[in-house]
PDB file of C-alpha atoms in Angstrom:
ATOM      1  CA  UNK A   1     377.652  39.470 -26.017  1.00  0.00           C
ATOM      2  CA  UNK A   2     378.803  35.927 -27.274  1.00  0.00           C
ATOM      3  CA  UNK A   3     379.178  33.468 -25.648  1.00  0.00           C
ATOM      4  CA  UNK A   4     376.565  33.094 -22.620  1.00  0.00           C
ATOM      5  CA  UNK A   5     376.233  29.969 -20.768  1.00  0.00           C
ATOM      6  CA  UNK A   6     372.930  30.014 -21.080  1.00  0.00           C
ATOM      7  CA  UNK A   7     371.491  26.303 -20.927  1.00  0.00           C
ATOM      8  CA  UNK A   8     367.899  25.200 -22.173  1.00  0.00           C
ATOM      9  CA  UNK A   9     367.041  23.203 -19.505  1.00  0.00           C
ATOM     10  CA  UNK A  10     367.674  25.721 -16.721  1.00  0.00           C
ATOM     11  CA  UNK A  11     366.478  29.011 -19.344  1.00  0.00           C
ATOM     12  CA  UNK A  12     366.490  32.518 -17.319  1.00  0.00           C
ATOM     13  CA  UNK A  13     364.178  35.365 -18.501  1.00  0.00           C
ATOM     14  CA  UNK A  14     366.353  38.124 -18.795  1.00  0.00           C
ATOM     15  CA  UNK A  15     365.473  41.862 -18.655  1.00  0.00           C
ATOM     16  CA  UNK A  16     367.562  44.604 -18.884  1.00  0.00           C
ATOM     17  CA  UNK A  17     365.179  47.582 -19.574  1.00  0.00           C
ATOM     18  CA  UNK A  18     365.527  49.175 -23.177  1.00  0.00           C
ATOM     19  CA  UNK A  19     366.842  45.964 -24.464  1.00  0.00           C
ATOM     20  CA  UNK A  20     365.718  43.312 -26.254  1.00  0.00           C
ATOM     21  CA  UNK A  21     367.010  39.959 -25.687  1.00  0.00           C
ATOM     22  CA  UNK A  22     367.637  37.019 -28.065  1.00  0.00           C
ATOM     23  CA  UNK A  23     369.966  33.957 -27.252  1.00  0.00           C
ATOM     24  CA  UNK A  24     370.659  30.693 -28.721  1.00  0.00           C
ATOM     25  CA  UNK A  25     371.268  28.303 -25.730  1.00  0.00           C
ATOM     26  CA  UNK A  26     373.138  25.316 -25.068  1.00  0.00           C
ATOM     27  CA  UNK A  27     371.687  22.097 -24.102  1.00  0.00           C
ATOM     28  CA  UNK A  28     374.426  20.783 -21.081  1.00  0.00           C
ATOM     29  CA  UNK A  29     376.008  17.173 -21.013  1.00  0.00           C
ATOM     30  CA  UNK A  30     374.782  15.414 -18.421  1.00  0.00           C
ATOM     31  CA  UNK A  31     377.009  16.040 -15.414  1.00  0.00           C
ATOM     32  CA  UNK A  32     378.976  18.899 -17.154  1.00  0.00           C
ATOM     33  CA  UNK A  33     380.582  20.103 -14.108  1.00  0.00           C
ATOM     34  CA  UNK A  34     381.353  23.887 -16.423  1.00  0.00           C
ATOM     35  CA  UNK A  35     378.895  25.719 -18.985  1.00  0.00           C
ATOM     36  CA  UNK A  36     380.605  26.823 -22.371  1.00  0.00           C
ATOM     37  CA  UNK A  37     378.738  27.725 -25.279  1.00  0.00           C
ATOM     38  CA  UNK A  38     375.676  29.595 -26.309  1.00  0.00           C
ATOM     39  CA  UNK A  39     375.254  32.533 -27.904  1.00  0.00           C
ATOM     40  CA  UNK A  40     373.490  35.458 -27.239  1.00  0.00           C
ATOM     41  CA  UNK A  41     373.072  39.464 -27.663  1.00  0.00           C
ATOM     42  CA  UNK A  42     371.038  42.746 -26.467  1.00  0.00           C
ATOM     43  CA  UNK A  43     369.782  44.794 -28.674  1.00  0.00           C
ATOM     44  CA  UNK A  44     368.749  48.399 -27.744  1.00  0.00           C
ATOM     45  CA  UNK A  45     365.570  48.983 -28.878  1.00  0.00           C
ATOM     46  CA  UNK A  46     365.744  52.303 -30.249  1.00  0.00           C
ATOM     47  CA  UNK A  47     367.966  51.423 -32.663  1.00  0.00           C
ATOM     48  CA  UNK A  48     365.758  49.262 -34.638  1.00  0.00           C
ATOM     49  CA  UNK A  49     361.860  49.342 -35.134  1.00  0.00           C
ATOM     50  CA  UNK A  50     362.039  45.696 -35.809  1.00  0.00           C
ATOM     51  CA  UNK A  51     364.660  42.804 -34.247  1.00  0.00           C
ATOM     52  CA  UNK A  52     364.313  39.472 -34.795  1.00  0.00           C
ATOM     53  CA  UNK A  53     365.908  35.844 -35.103  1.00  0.00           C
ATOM     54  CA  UNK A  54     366.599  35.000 -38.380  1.00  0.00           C
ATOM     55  CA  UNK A  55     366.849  31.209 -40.015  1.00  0.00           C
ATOM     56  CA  UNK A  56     369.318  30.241 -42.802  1.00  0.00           C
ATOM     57  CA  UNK A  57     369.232  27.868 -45.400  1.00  0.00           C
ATOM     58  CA  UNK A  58     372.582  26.299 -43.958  1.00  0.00           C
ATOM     59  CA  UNK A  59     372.768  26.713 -40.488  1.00  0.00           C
ATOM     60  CA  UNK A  60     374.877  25.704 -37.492  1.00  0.00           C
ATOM     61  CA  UNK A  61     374.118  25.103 -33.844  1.00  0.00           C
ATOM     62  CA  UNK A  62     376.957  27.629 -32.499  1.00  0.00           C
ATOM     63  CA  UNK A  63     375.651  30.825 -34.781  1.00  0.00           C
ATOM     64  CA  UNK A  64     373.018  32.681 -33.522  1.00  0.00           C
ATOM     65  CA  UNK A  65     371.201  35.188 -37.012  1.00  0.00           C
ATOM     66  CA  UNK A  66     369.553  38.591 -36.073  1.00  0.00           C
ATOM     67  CA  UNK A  67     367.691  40.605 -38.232  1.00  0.00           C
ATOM     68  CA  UNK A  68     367.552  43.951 -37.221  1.00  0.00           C
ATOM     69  CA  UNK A  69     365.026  46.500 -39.357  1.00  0.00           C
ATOM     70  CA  UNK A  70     364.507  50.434 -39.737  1.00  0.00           C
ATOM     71  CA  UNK A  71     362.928  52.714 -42.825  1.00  0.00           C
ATOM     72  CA  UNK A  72     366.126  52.293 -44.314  1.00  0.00           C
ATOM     73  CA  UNK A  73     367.786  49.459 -44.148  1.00  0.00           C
ATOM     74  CA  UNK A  74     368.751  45.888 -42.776  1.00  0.00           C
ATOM     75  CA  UNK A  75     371.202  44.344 -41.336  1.00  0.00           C
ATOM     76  CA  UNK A  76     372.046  40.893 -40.419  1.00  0.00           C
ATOM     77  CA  UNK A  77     374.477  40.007 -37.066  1.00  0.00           C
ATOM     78  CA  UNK A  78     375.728  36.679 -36.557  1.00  0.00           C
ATOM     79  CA  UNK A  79     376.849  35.932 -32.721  1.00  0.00           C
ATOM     80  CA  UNK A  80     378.947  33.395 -32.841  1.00  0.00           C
ATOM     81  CA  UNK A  81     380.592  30.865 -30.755  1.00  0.00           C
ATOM     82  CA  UNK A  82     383.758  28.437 -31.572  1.00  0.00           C
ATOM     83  CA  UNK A  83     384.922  25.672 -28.763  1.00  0.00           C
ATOM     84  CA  UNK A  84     388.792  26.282 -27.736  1.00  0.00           C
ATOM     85  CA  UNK A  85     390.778  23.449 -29.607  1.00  0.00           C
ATOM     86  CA  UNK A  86     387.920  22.053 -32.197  1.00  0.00           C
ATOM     87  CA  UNK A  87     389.298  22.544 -35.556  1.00  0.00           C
ATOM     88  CA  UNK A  88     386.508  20.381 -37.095  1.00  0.00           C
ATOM     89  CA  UNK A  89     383.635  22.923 -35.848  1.00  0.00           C
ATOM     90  CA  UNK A  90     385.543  25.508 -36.096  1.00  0.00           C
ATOM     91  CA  UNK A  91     385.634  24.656 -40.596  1.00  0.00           C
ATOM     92  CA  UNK A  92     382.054  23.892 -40.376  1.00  0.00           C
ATOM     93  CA  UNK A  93     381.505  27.143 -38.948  1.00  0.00           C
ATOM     94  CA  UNK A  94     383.390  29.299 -41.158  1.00  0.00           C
ATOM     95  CA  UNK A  95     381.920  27.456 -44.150  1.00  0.00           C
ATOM     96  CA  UNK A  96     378.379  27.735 -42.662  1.00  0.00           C
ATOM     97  CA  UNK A  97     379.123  31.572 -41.886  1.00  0.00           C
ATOM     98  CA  UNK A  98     380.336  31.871 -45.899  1.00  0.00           C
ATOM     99  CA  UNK A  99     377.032  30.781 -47.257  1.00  0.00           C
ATOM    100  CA  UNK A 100     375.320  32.639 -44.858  1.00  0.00           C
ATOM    101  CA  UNK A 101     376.617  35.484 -46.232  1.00  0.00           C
ATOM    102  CA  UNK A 102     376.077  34.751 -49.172  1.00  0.00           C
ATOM    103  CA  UNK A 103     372.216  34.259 -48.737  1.00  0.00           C
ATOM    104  CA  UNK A 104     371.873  36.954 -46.422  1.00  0.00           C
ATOM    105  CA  UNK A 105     374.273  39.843 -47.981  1.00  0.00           C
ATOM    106  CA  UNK A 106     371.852  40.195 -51.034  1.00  0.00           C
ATOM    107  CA  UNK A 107     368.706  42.033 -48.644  1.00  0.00           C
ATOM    108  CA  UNK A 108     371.334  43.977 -46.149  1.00  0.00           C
ATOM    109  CA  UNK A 109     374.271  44.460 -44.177  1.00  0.00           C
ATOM    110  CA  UNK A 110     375.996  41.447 -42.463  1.00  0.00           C
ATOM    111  CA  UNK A 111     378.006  41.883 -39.314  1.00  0.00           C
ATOM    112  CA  UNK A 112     380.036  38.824 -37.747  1.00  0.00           C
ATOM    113  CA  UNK A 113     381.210  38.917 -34.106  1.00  0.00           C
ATOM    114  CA  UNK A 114     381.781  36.684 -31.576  1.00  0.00           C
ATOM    115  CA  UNK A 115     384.165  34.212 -29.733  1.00  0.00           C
ATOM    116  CA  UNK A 116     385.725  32.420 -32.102  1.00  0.00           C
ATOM    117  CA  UNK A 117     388.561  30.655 -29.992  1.00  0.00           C
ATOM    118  CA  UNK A 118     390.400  29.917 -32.955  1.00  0.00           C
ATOM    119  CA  UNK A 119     392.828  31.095 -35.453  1.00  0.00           C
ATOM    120  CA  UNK A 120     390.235  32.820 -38.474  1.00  0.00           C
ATOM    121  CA  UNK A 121     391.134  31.097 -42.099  1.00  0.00           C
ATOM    122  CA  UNK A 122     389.667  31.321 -45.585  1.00  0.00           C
TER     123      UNK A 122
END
């Protein structure tokens, strides 16, 4: 799942049994009118024995870091989320999402998914 909706102010538990849960909400405008943003995933939970949030060195607001654990390996998702028609965010995320790799590539495997809303450049 990417992009969710989900606001901080108005946060819903959600359960969906199996799953885990994590999101990154959005904090709304005042008198936004319609959500955007937020990211978010489930995560079923035999998959794993350990899922968790994970925080970067260089992070950004619209990329949401899970660290997902077994007896073998690790792996590293990135939910991300990229406003329709903002070229500025849309370089800071893709440079955020470079070092990120970077950092995170080193320990395990690093998936990137998500709505991007934008043309994808290197």
């Amino acid at each position: 799942m990417a992009e969710t909706w989900e606001d901080k102010v108005d946060k819903q538990v959600y359960v969906l049994e199996g799953y885990t849960y994590i999101g990154n909400p959005i904090t709304r405008n005042p008198g936004a009118t319609r959500g955007h943003g937020g990211t978010g995933a489930w995560i079923l939970n035999s998959i794993f024995s350990q899922t968790s949030t994970v925080e970067t060195k260089k992070q950004h607001k619209d990329i949401l870091w899970i660290q997902m654990v077994d007896s073998d390996n690790t792996t590293y998702i990135a939910v991300v989320y990229s406003r329709p028609n903002d070229k500025s965010s849309h370089a800071q995320i893709m440079t955020t999402l470079r070092h990120n790799y970077e950092e995170l590539s080193k320990s395990g495997r690093v998936v990137i998914m998500g709505d991007l809303n934008a043309k994808i450049t290197y």
